[in-house]
Coordinates of C-alpha atoms in Angstrom, one line a residue:
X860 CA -29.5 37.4 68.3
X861 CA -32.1 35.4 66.3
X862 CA -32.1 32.6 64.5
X863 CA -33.4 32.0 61.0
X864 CA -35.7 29.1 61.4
X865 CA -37.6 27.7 58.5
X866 CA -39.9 25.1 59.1
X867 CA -41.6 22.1 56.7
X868 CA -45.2 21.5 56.6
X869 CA -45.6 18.7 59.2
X870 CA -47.9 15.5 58.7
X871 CA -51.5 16.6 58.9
X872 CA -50.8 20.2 58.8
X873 CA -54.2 22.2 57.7
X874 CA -53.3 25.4 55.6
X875 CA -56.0 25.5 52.8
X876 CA -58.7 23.8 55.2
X877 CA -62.5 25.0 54.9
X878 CA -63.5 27.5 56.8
X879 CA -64.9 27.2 60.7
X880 CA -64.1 30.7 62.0
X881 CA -64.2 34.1 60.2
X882 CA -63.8 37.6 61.1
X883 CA -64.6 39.9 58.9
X884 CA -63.8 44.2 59.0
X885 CA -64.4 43.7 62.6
X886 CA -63.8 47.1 64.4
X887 CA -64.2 48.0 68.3
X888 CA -63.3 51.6 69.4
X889 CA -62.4 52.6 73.0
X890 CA -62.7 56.5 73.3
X891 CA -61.9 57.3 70.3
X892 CA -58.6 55.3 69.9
X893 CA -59.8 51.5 67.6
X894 CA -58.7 48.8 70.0
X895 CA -59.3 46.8 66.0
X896 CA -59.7 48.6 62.8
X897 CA -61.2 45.9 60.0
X898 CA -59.7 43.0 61.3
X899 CA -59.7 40.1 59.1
X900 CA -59.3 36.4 60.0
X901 CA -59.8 33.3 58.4
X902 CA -59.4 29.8 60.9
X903 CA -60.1 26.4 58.8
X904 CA -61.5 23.0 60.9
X905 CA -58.7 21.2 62.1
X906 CA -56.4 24.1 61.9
X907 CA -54.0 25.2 64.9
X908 CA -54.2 29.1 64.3
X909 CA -51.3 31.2 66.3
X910 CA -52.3 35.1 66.9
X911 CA -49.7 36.7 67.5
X912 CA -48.6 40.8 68.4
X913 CA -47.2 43.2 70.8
X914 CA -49.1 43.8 73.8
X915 CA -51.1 46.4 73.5
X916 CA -51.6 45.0 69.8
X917 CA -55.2 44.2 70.2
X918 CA -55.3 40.7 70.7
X919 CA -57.6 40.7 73.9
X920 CA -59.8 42.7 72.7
X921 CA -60.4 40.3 69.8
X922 CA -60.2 37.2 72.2
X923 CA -63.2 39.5 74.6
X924 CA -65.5 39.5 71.4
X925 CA -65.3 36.2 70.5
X926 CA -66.0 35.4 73.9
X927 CA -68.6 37.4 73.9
X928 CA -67.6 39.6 76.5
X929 CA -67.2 42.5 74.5
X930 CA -69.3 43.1 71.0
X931 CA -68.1 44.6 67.7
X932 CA -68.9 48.0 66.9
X933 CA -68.9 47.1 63.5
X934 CA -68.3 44.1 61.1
X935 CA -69.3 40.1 61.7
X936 CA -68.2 36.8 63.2
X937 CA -69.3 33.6 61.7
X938 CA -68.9 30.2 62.8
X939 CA -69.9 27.3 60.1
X940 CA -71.2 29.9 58.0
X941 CA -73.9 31.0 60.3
X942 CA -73.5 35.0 61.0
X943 CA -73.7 35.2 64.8
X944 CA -75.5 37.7 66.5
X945 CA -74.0 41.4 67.2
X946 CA -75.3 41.2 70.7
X947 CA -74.4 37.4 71.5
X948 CA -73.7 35.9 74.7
X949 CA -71.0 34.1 76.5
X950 CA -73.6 31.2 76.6
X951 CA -74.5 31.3 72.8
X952 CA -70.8 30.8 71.9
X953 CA -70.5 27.6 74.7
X954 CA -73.4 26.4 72.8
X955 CA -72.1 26.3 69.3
X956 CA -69.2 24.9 70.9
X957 CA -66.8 27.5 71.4
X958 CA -64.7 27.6 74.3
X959 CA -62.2 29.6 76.1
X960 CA -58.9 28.2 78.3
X961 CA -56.9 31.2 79.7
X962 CA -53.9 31.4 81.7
X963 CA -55.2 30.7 85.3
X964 CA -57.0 27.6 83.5
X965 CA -60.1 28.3 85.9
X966 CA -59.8 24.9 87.8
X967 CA -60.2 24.1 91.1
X968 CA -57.5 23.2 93.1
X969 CA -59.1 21.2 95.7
X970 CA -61.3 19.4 93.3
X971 CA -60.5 16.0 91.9
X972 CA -59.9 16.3 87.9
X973 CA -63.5 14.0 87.5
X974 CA -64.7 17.0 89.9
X975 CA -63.3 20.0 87.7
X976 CA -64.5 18.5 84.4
X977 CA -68.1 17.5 85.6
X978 CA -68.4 21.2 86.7
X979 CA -68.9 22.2 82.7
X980 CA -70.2 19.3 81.8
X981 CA -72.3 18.2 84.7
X982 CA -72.9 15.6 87.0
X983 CA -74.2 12.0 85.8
X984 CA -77.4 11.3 88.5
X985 CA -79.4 8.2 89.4
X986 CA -81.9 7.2 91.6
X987 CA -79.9 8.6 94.4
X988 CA -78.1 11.5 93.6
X989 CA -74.3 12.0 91.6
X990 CA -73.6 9.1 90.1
X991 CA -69.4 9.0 90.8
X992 CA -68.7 5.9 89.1
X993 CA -70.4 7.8 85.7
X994 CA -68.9 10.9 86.7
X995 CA -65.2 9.4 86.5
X996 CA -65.8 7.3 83.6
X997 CA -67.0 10.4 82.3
X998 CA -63.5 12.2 82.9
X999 CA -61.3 8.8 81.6
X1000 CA -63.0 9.2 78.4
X1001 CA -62.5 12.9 77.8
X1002 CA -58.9 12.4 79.1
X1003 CA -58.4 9.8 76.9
X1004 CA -59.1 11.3 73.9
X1005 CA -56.2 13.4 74.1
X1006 CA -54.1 10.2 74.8
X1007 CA -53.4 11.8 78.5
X1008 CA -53.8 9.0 81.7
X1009 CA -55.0 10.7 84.8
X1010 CA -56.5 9.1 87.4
X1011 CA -59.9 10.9 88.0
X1012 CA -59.2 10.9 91.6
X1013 CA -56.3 12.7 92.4
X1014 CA -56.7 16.3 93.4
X1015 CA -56.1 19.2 90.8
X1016 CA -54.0 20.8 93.0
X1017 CA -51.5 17.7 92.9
X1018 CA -51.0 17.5 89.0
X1019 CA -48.3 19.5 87.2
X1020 CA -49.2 22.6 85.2
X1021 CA -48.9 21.0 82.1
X1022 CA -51.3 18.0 83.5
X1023 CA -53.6 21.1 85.2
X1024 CA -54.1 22.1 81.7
X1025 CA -54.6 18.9 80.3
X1026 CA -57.5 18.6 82.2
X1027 CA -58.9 21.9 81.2
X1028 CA -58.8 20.9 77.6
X1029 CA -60.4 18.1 78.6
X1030 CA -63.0 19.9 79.9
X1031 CA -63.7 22.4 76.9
X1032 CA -64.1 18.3 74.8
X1033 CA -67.0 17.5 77.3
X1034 CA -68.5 20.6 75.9
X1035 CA -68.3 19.2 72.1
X1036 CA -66.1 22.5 71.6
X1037 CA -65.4 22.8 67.7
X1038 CA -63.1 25.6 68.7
X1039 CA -61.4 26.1 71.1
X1040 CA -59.5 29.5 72.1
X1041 CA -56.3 29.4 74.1
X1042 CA -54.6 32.7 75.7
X1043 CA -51.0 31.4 77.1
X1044 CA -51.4 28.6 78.0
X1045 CA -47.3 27.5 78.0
X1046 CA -46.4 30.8 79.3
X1047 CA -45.3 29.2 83.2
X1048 CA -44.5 26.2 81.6
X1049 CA -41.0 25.1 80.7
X1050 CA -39.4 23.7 77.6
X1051 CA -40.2 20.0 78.1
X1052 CA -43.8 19.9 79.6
X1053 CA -44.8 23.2 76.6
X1054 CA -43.8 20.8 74.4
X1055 CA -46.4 18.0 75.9
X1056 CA -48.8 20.1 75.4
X1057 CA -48.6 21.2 72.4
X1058 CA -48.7 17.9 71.5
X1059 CA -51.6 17.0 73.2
X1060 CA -53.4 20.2 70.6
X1061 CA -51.7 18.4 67.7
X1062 CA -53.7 15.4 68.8
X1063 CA -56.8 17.6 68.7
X1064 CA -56.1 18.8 65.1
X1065 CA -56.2 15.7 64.2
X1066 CA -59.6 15.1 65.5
X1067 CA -60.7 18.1 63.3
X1068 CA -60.9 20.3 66.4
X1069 CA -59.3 23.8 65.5
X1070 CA -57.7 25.4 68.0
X1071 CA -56.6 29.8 68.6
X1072 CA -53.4 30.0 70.3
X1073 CA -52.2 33.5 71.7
X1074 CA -48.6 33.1 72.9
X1075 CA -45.3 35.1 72.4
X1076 CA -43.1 31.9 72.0
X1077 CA -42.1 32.0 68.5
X1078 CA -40.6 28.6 68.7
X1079 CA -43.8 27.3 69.6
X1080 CA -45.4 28.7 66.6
X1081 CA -42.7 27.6 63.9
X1082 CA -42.8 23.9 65.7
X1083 CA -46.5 23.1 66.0
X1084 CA -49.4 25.7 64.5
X1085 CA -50.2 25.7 60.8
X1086 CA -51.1 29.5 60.3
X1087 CA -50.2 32.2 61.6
X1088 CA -52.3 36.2 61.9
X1089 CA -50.3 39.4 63.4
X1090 CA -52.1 42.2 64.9
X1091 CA -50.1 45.5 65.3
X1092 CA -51.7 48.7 66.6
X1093 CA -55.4 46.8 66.2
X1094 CA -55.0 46.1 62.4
X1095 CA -54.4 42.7 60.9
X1096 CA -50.4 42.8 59.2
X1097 CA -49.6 39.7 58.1
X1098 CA -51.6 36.1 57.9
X1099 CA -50.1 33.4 56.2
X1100 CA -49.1 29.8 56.6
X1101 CA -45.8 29.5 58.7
X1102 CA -44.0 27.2 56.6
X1103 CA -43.5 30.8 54.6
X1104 CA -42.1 32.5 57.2
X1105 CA -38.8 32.6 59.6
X1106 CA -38.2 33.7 63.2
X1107 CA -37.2 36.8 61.7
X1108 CA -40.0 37.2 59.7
X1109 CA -42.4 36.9 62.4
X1110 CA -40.7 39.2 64.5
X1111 CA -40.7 42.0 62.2
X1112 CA -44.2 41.6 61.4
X1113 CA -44.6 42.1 65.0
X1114 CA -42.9 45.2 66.2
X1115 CA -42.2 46.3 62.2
X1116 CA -38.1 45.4 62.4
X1117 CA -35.9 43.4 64.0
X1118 CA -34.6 44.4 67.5
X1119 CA -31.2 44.1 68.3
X1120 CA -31.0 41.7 71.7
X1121 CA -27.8 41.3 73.6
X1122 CA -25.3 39.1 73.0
X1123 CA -24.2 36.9 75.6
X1124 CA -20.7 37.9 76.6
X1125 CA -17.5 36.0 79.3
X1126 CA -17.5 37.7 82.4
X1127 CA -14.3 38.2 83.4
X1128 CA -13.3 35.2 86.1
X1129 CA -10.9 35.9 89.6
X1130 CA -12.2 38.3 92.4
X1131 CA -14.8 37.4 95.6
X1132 CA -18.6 36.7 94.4
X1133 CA -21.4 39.1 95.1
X1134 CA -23.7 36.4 95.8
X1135 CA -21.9 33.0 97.7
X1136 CA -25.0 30.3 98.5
X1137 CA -23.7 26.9 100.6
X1138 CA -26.1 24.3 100.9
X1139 CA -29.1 26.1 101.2
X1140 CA -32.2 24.5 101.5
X1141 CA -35.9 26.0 102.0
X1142 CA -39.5 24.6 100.9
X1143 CA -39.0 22.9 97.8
X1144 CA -35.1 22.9 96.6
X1145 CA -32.2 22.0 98.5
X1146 CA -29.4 21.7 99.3
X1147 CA -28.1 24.5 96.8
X1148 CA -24.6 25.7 96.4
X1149 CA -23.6 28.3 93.6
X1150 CA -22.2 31.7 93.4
X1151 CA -22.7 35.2 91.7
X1152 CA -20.0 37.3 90.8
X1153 CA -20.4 41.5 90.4
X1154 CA -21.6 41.8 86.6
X1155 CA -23.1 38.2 86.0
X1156 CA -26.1 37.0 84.9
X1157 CA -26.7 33.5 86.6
X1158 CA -29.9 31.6 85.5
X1159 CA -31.8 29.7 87.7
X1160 CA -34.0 26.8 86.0
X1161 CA -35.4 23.7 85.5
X1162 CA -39.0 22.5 84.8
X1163 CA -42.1 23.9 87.3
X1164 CA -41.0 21.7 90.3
X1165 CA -37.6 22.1 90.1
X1166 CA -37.3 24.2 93.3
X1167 CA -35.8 27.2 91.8
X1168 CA -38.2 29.8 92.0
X1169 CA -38.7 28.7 95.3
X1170 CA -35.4 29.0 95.6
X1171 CA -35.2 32.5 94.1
X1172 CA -38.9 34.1 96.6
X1173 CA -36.3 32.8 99.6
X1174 CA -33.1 35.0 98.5
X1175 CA -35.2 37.6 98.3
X1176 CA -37.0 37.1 101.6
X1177 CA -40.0 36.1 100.1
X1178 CA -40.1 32.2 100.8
X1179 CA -38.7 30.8 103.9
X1180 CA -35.1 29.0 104.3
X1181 CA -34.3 26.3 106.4
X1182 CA -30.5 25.9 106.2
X1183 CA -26.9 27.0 105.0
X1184 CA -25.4 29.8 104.7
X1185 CA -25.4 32.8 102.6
X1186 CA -22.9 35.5 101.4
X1187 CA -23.3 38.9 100.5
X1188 CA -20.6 40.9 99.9
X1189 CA -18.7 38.9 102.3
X1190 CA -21.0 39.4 105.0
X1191 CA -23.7 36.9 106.7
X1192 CA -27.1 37.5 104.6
X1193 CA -30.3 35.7 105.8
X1194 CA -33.4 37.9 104.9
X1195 CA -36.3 36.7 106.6
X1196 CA -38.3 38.9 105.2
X1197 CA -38.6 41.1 102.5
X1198 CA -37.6 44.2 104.3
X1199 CA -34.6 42.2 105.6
X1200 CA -33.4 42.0 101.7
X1201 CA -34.2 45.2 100.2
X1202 CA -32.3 46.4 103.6
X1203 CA -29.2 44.9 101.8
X1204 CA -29.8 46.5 98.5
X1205 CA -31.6 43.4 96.8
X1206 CA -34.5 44.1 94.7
X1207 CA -37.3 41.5 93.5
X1208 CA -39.2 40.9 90.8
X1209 CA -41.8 38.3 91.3
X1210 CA -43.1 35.9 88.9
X1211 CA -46.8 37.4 89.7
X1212 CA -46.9 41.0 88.2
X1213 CA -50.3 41.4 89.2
X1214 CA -50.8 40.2 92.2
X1215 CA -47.6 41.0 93.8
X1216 CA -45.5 43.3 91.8
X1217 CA -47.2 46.4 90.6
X1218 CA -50.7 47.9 92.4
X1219 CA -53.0 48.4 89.5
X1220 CA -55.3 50.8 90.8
X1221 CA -52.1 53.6 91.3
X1222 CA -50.0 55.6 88.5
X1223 CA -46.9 54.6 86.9
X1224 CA -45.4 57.5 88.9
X1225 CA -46.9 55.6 91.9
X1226 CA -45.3 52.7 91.3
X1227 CA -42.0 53.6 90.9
X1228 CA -41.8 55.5 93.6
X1229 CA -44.0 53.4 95.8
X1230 CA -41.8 54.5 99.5
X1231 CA -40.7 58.3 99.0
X1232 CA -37.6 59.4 100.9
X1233 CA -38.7 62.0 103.2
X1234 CA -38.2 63.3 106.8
X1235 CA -40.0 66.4 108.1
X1236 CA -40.1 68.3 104.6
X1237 CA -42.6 68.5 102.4
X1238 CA -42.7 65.3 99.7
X1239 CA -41.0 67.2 96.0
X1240 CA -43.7 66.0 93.6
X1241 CA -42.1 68.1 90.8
X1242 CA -38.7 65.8 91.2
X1243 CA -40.3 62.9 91.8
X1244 CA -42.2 63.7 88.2
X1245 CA -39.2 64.5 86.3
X1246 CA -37.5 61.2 88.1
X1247 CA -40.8 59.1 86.7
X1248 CA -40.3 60.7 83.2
X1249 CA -36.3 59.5 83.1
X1250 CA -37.6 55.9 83.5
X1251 CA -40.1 55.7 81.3
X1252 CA -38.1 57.2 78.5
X1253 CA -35.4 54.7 79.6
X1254 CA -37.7 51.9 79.5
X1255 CA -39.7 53.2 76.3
X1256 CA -43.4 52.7 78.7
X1257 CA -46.0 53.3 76.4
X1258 CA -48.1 55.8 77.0
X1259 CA -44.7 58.0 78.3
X1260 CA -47.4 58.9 81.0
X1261 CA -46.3 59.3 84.3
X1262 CA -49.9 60.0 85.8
X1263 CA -51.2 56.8 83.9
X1264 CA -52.8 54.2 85.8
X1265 CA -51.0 50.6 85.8
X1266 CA -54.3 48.9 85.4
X1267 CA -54.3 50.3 82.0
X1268 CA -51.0 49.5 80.5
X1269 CA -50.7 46.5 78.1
X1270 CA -48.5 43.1 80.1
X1271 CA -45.2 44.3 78.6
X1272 CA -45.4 47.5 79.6
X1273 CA -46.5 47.1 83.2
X1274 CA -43.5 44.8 83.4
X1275 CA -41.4 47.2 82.2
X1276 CA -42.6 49.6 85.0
X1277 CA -41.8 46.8 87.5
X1278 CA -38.3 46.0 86.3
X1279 CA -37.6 49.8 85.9
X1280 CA -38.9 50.4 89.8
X1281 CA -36.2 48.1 90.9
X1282 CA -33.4 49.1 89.0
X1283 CA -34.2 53.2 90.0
X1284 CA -32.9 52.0 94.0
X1285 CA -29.7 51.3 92.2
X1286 CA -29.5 47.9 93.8
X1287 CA -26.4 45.2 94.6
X1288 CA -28.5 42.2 93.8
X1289 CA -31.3 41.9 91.6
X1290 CA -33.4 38.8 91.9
X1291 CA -35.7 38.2 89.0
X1292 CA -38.8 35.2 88.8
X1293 CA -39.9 34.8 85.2
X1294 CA -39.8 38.3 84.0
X1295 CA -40.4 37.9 80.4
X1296 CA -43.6 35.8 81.0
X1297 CA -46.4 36.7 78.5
X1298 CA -44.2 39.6 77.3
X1299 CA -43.8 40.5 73.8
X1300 CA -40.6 40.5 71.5
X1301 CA -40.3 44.6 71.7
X1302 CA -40.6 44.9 75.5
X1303 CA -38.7 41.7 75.8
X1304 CA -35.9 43.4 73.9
X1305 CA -36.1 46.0 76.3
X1306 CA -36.1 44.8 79.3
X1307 CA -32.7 42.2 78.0
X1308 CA -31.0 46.0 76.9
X1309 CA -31.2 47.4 80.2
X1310 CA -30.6 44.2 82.1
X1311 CA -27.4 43.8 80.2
X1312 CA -26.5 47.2 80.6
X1313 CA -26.5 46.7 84.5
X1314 CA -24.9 44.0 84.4
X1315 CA -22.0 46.2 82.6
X1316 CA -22.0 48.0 85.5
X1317 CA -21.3 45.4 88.0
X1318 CA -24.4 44.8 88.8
X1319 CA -25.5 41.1 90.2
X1320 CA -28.6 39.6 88.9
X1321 CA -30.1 36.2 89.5
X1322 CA -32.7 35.0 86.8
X1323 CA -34.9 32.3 87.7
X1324 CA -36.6 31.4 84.6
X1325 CA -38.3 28.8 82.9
X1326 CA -38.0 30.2 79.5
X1327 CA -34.8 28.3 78.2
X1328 CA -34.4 30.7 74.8
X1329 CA -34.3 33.4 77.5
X1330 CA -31.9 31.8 79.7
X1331 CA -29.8 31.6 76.0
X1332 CA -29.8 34.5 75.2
X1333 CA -29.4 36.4 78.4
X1334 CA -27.5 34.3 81.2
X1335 CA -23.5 34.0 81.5
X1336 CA -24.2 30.5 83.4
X1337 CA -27.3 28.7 84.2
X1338 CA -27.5 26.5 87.1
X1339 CA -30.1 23.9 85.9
X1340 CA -32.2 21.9 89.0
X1341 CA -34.2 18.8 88.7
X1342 CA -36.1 18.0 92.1
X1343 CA -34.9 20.8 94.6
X1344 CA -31.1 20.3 93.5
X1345 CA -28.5 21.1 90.8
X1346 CA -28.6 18.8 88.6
X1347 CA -25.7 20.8 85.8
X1348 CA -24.3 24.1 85.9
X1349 CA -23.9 25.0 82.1
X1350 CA -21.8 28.4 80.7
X1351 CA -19.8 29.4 77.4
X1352 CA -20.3 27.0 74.5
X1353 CA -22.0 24.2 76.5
X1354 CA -24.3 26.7 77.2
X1355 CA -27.4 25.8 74.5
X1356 CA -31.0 25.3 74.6
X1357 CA -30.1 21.3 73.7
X1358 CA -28.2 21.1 77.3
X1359 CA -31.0 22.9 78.9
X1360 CA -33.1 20.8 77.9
X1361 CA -31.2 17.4 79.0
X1362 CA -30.1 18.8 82.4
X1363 CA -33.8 18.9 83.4
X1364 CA -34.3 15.7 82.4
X1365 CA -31.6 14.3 84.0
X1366 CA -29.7 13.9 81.0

């Protein structure tokens, strides 16, 4: 269900603001299909600009030719006024001072955050080599132009993602960026540090630096950016300021209506749980108690450190446990691996799609079906096709292409192939780390639908989540952690986005 959400124009807000970026009629065709057909967009100095769309939509392609990575088959970019070159380089746009902050952030873990910035921006020398004390000073004053205090010091590796990314903004300022270009950046981050750091781009718009931000969090966009352009199917549908448009609004715009999610309904109390956890500890939470009963939907959450996707990797034999006990079904579970669990009839769907979900070079067909069931006879492609064609349609997978490879899908629709693998074993427990992350509102939609569903069934499903609108609109009860432990267990009424919020805080 969605909420109507009208917003004010904030203090300092730039809607009519002159003109640093523009796109005009820009067109790109891959094969024969246009990736962007005339694609206008208009971002002012000072301006925080959200692009917005349905993977697939033909946002990355427009975020590749502004990098410079890709080039326009036809129509122009211009920065200042100043038409660039068709056949630009990632270099020329660094030099006119844009600059580009995706997901991973592209730090350095193991580098200090004086380190990481003086990589873009160089090193300060004198007579005898790097000059540390300039380097750090260096890094102070970017960092403190975004009112952020870091020691220069301390290893990347040691900050929170919201501080990680702190620094990497910090690093596109050393670079006198005028623009910068930002492609989800809040999508691992929850409520609380999002919010930071959205505030920390507010403090740039106030600088007169304008900023792009691509992100699916509507809630983001109605609370902090001043303008707003949709992309569906590779053409522009809607810019406009977004103190003229809703939730509602924005969502059609997107997808072209309104999808229905599920409501959040009582599960029916009495009866032994699926799922009993006593005190379990492992790296990063503990100790944990909380049950799952057949046909709930129990959130797992908090803000990054919390412990609980940790604590999710470890019920699924992913991530190692140190102590308690575990039910399931009554009987002693303690999956040391993830053989051990899938064994058992729990599935997983990890919070890295990529890198440890889906194998991109194989076919959706492939990937559903990734360990045939066979003995001595011969494997029965022509079942395991018409199989692969149920699930698509079930999970609308666009193309409805069975022998199309995963590489190529768009984010939401790989991660519907994912979620639909799992849920073809017909499992007991389903175990689910961020799976909504850099998804859009359609497959989102989708993917809640046949969750639900399951769950109607009497299926058991544990979401660990960071997303707390998700965790709103999906979970019976949410078991909130601060620092390894429960900190609140929220359900029914007391169940809100508000309580979330508190419990992470310690409230």
């Amino acid at each position: 269900m969605t909420t109507d959400l009208r917003v004010v124009q904030r203090p300092g807000t730039r809607t009519g603001s002159s003109g640093l970026l523009e796109v005009r009629r820009l067109r790109k065709v891959y094969g024969g299909t246009a990736a962007l057909a005339d694609v206008d967009i208009h971002v002012g100095r000072g301006q925080l600009h959200a692009l917005l769309g349905e993977n697939g939509a033909g946002k990355s392609t427009l975020v590749k030719i502004l990098a410079a990575v890709e080039h326009e088959d036809a129509g122009e970019v211009r920065l200042d006024g100043e038409a660039l070159p068709p056949r630009r380089t990632p270099r020329t746009m660094a030099e006119r001072g844009v600059v580009f902050i995706h997901q991973d952030l592209g730090l350095v873990a193991t580098m200090t955050v004086a380190e990481n910035i003086a990589q873009y921006a160089g090193y300060p020398t004198g007579l005898s080599g790097i000059s540390w004390p300039a380097t750090q000073a260096r890094a102070r004053e970017a960092l403190a132009r975004l009112d952020v205090a870091l020691d220069p010091n301390v290893p990347v590796g040691e900050l929170s993602i919201a501080e990680q990314a702190a620094v990497a903004i910090a690093r596109a300022l050393v670079q006198d960026a005028r623009l910068i270009v930002l492609d989800e950046p809040t999508a691992s981050l929850a409520a609380g540090e999002a919010a930071r750091l959205l505030s920390t781009l507010e403090r740039l718009r106030e600088k007169g630096i304008s900023c792009i931000l691509v992100t699916h969090r509507l809630d983001e966009v109605l609370s902090h950016c001043d303008h707003v352009t949709v992309l569906r199917n590779g053409q522009v549908v809607g810019s406009r300021p977004v103190e003229e448009l809703s939730r509602d609004d924005l969502i059609e715009l997107i997808v072209g209506a309104v999808p229905e999610m599920p409501t959040r309904r009582s599960v029916p109390a009495g009866g032994p749980p699926r799922l009993a956890v006593r005190d379990l500890s492992g790296h990063g939470f503990g100790p944990v108690s909380f049950d799952v009963g057949p046909g709930e939907i129990v959130a797992l959450t908090g803000f990054a450190d919390a412990g609980h996707l940790a604590l999710a990797s470890a019920l699924s034999g992913a991530g190692p446990i140190q102590g308690g006990d575990v039910q399931l079904d009554g009987r002693g579970y303690a999956a040391r691996r993830p053989g051990q669990a899938l064994s058992r009839g729990v599935q997983h769907v990890p919070a890295e799609r990529n890198a440890e979900g889906l194998a991109g070079g194989l076919t959706v067909r492939e990937n559903l079906f990734p360990n045939p069931r066979r003995r001595w006879w011969p494997l029965n492609h022509r079942r395991e096709r018409s199989e692969a064609d149920h699930w698509i349609h079930a999970f609308d997978v666009r193309p409805p292409n069975s022998n199309a490879t995963v590489a190529t899908l768009s984010g939401g629709n790989a991660q519907k192939v994912l979620v639909a693998r799992t849920m073809a074993t017909d499992p007991t427990l389903l175990v689910l780390c961020e799976p909504t992350a850099g998804v859009d509102i359609g497959a989102r939609a989708t993917i809640y639908r046949k969750l639900r569903d399951a769950a109607a069934q009497g299926l058991a499903v544990v979401l660990a989540s960071s997303d707390f609108q998700e965790i709103n609109d999906l979970a019976d009860r949410a078991v909130v952690m601060r620092r390894g432990v429960v900190a609140r267990v929220l359900d029914g009424d007391d169940l809100t986005i508000a309580a979330l919020t508190g419990a992470s805080y310690g409230n």
